[in-house]
mmCIF file of C-alpha atoms and ligand atoms in Angstrom:
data_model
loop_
_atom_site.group_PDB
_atom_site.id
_atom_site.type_symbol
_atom_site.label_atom_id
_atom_site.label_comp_id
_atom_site.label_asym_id
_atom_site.label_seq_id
_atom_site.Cartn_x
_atom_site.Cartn_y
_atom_site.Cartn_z
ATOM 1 C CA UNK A 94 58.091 -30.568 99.887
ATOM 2 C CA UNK A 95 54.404 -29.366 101.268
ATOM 3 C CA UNK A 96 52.102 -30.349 97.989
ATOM 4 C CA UNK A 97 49.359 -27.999 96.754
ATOM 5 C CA UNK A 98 45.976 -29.024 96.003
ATOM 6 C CA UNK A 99 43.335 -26.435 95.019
ATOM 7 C CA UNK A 100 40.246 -26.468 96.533
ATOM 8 C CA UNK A 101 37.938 -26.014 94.114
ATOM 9 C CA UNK A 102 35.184 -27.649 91.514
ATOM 10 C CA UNK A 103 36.080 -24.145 88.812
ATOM 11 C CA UNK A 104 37.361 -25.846 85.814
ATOM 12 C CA UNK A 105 39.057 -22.736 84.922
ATOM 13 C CA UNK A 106 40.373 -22.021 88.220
ATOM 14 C CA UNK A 107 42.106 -25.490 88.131
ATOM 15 C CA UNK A 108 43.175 -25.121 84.319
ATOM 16 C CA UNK A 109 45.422 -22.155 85.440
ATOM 17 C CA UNK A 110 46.434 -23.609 88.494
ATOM 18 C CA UNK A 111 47.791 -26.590 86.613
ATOM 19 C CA UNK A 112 49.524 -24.407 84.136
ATOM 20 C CA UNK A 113 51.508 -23.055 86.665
ATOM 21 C CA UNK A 114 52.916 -26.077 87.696
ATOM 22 C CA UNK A 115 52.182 -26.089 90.950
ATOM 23 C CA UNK A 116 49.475 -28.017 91.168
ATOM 24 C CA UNK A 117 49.563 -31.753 93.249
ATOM 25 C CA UNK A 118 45.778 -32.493 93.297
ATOM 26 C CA UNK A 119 42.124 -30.957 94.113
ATOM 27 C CA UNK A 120 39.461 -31.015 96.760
ATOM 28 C CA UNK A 121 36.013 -30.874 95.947
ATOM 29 C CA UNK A 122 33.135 -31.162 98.490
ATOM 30 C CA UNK A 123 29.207 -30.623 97.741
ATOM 31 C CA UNK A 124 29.427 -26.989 98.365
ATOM 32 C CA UNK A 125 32.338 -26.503 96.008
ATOM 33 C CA UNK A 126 30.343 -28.155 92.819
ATOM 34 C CA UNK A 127 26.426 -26.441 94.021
ATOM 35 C CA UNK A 128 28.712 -23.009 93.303
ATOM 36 C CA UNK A 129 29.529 -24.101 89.561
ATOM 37 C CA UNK A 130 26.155 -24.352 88.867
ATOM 38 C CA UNK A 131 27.142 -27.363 86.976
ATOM 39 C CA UNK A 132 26.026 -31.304 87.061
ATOM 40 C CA UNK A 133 28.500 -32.831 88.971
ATOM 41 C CA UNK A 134 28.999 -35.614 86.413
ATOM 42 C CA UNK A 135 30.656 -33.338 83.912
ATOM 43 C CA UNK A 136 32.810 -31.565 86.300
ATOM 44 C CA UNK A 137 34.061 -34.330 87.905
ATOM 45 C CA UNK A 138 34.664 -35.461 84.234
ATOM 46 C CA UNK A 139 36.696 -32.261 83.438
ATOM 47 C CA UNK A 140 38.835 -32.586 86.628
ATOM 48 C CA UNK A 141 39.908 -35.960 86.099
ATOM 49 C CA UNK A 142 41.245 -35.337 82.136
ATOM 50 C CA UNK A 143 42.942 -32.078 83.891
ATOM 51 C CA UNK A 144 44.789 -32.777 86.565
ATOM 52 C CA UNK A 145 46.878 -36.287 87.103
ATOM 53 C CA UNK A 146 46.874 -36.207 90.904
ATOM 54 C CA UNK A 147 44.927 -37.274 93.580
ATOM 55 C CA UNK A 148 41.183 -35.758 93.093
ATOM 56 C CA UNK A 149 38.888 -35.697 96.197
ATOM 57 C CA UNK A 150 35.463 -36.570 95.506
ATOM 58 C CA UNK A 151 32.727 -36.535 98.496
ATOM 59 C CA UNK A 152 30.088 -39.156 99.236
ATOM 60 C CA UNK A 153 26.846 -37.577 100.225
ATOM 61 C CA UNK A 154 25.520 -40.220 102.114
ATOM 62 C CA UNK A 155 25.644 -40.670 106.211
ATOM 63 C CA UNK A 156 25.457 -44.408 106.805
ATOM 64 C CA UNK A 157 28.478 -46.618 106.786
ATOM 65 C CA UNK A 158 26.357 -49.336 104.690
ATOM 66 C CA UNK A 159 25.849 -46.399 101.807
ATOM 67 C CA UNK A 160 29.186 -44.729 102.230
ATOM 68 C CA UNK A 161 31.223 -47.921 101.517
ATOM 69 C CA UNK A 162 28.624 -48.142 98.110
ATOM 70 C CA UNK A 163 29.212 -45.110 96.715
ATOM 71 C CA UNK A 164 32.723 -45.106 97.906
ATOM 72 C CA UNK A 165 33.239 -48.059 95.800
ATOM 73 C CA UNK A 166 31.689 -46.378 92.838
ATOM 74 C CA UNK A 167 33.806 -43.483 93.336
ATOM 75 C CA UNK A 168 36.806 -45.085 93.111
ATOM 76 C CA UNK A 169 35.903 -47.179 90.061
ATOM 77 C CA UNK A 170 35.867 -43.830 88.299
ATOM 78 C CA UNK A 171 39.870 -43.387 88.089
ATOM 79 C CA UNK A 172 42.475 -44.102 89.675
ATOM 80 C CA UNK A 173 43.148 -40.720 90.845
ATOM 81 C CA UNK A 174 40.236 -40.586 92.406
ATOM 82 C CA UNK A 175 39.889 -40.193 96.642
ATOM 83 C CA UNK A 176 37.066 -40.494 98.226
ATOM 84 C CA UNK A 177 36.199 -38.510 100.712
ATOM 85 C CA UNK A 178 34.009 -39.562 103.793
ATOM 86 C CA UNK A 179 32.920 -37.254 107.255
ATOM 87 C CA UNK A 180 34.308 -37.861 110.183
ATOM 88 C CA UNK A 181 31.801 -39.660 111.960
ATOM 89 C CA UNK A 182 31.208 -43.123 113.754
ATOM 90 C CA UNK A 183 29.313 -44.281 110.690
ATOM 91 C CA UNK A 184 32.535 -42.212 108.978
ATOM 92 C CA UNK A 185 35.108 -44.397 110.796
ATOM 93 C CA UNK A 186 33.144 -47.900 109.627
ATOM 94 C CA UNK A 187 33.150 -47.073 106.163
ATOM 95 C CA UNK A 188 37.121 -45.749 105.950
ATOM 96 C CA UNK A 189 37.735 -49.276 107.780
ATOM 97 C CA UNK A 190 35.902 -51.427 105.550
ATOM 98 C CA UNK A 191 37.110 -49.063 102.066
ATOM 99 C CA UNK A 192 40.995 -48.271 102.879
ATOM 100 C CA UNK A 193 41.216 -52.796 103.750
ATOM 101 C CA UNK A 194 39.861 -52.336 99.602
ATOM 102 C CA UNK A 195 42.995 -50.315 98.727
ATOM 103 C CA UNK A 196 40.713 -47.351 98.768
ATOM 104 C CA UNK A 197 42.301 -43.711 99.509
ATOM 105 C CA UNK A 198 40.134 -42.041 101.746
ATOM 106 C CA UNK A 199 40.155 -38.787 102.781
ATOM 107 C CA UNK A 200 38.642 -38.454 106.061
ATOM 108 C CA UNK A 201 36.791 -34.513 105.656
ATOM 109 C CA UNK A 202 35.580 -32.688 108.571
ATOM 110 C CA UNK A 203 38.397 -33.176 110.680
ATOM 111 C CA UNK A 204 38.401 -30.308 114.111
ATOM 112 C CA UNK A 205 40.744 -31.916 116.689
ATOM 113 C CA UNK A 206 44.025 -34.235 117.353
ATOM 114 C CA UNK A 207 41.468 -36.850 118.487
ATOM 115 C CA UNK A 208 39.268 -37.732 115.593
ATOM 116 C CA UNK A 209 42.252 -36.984 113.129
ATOM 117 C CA UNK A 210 43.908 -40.197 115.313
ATOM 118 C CA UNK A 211 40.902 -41.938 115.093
ATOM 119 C CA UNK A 212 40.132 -41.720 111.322
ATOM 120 C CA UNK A 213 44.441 -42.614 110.547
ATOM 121 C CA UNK A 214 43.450 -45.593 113.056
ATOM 122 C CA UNK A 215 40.487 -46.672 110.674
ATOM 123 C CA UNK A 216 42.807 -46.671 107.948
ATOM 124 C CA UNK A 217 42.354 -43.390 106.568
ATOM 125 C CA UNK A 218 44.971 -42.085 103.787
ATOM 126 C CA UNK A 219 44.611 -38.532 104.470
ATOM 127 C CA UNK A 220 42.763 -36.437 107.367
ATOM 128 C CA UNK A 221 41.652 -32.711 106.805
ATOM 129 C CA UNK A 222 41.407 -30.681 109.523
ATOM 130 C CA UNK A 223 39.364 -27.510 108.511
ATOM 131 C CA UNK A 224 41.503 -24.327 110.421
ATOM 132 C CA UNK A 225 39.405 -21.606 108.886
ATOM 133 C CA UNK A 226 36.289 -22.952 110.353
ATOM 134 C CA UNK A 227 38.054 -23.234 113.966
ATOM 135 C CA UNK A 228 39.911 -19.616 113.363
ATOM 136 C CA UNK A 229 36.452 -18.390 112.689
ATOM 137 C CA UNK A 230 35.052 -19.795 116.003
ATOM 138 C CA UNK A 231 37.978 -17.653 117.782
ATOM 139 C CA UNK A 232 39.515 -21.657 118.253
ATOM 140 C CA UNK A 233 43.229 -21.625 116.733
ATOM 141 C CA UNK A 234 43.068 -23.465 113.934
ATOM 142 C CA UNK A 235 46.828 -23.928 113.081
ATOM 143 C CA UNK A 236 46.910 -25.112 117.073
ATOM 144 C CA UNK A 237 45.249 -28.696 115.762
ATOM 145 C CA UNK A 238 47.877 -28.981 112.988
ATOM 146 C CA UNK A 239 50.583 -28.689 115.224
ATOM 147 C CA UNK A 240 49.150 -31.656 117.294
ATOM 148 C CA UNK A 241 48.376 -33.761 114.688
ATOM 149 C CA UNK A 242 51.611 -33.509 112.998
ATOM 150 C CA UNK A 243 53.442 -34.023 115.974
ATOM 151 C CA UNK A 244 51.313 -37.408 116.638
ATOM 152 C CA UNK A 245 51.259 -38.607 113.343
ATOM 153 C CA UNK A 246 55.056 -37.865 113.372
ATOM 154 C CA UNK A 247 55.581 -39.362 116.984
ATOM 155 C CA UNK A 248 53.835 -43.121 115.103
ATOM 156 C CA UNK A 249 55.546 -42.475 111.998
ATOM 157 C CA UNK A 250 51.923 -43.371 110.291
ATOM 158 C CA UNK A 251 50.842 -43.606 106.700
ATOM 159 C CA UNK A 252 48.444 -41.161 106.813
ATOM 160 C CA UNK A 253 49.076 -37.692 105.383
ATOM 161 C CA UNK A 254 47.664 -34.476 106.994
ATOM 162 C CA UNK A 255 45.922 -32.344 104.369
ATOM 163 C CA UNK A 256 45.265 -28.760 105.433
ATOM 164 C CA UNK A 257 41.271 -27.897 104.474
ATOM 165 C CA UNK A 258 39.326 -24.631 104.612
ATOM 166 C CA UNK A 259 42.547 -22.477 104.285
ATOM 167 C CA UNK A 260 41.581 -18.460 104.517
ATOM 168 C CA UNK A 261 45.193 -16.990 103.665
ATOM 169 C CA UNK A 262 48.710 -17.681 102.285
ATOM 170 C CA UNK A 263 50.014 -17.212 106.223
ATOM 171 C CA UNK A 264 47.899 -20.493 106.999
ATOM 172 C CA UNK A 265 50.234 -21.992 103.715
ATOM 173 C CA UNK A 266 53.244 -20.512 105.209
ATOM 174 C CA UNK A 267 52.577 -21.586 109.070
ATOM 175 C CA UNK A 268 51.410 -25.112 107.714
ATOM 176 C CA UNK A 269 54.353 -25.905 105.975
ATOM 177 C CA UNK A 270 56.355 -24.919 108.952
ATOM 178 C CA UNK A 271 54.925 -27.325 110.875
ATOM 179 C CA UNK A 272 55.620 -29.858 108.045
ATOM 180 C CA UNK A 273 51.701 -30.675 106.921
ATOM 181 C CA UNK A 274 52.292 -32.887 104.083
ATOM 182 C CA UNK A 275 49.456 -30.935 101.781
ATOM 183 C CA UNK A 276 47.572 -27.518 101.951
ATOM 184 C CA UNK A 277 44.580 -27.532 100.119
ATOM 185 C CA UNK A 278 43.637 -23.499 99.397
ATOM 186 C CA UNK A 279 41.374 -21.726 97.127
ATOM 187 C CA UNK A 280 42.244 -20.104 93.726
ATOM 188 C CA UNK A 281 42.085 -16.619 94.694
ATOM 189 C CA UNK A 282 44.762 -17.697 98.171
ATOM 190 C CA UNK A 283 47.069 -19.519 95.019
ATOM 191 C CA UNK A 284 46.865 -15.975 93.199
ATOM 192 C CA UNK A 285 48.112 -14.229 96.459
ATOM 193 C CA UNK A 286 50.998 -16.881 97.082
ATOM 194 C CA UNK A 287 52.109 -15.933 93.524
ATOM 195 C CA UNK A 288 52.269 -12.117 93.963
ATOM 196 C CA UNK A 289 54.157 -9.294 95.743
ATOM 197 C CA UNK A 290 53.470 -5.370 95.178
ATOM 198 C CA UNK A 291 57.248 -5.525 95.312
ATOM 199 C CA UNK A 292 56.930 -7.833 92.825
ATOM 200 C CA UNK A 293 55.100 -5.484 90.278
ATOM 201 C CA UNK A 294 56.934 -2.263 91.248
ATOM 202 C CA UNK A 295 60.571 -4.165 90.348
ATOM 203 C CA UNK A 296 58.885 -5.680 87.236
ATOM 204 C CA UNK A 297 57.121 -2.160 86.372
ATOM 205 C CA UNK A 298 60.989 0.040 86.794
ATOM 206 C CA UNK A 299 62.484 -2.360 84.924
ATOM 207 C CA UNK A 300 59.886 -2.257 81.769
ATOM 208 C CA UNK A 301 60.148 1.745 81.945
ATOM 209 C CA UNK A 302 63.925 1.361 82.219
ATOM 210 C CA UNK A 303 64.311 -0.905 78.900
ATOM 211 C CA UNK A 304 62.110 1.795 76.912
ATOM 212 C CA UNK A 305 65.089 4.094 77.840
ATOM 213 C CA UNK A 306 68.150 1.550 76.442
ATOM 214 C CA UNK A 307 69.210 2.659 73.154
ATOM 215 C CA UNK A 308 68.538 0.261 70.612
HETATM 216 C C1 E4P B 135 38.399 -29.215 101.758
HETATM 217 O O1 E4P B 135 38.577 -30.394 101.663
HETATM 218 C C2 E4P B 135 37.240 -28.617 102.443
HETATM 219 O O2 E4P B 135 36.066 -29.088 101.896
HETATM 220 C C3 E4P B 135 37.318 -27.122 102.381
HETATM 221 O O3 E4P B 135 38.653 -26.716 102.565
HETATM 222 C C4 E4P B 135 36.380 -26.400 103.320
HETATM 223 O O4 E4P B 135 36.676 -25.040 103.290
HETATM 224 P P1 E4P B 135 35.668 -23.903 103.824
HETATM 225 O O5 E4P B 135 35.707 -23.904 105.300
HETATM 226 O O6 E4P B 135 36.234 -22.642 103.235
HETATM 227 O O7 E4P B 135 34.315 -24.252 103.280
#
């Protein structure tokens, strides 16, 4: 079954989410937690006693040397935690040298077939290839998924395509059509999976209707 994992640092965003029970993990990335407005420390702390799952959590800095450090940090922090490293050269060192650790990393950043191969070779547990961004270039996002799954399939690799920087719930639908293994969306795309005008209308006849059932 395709897992969900919101993509989010909103504490009450994920709090509903998780109440739903629909909820496999979250992705967080520097951008997500600036929007809080909160220190990262606490929300990080908040995530972790929410949601038992696998949490993405972003190094910030661009040298393999550094990236393995605060890799290693990150990971001491839970054991849900994944840490989540650009897909660069200095990228591809520090998934290397972290996954040999028993490290899950998340390779972030992701916009073709070839560095999503790349970052599974290093050892990579997940890759996220960012459609929105691509769709937004006029480059078919969804295009990259289907070649990645297909190659990842072809190897039969350990390393789990994670759909990033989802727009819609089509991109959910199409993704898990082309068997991703996770779609990572934003609350207010979660609220739109869960609805249907139809949905109200039905709900809305059949309210009126019981007012009118003698009781
Ligand atoms: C997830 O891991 C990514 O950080 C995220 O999906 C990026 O999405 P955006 O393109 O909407 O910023």
């Amino acid at each position: 079954m395709v897992q969900i994992f919101l993509d989010t640092a909103n504490i009450d965003e994920i709090r509903e989410a998780a109440s739903w029970g629909v909820l496999d993990g979250v992705t967080t990335n520097p951008t997500l937690v600036a929007k809080t407005g909160r220190k990262w420390a606490d929300v990080v702390q908040d995530i972790l006693a929410l949601v038992d799952g696998p949490i993405s959590l972003e190094v910030t800095s661009t040298q393999a040397d550094e990236m393995i450090k605060e890799g290693r940090k990150l990971a001491k922090l839970h054991k849900n935690v994944v840490v989540k490293i650009q897909m660069t050269t200095e990228g591809l060192k520090a998934i290397k040298v972290l996954s040999k650790e028993g490290i899950r990393v998340n390779t972030t950043l992701v916009f073709s077939a070839n560095q999503a191969i790349l970052a599974a070779k290093a050892g990579a547990k997940y890759v996220s290839p960012f459609i929105g961004r691509l769709d937004d270039q006029g480059q078919e996002g969804m295009q990259v998924i289907r070649e990645i799954v297909t190659i990842f399939g072809n190897y039969d690799w350990d390393c789990e395509v994670l759909v990033a920087s989802v727009r819609h719930p089509l991109h959910v639908i199409e993704a898990a059509k082309l068997g991703a293994d996770i779609v990572t969306v934003p609350f207010d795309v979660l609220k739109k999976m869960a609805g249907h005008t139809l949905t109200d209308v039905g709900l809305k006849r059949f309210l009126d209707d019981w007012q009118k059932v003698p009781k």
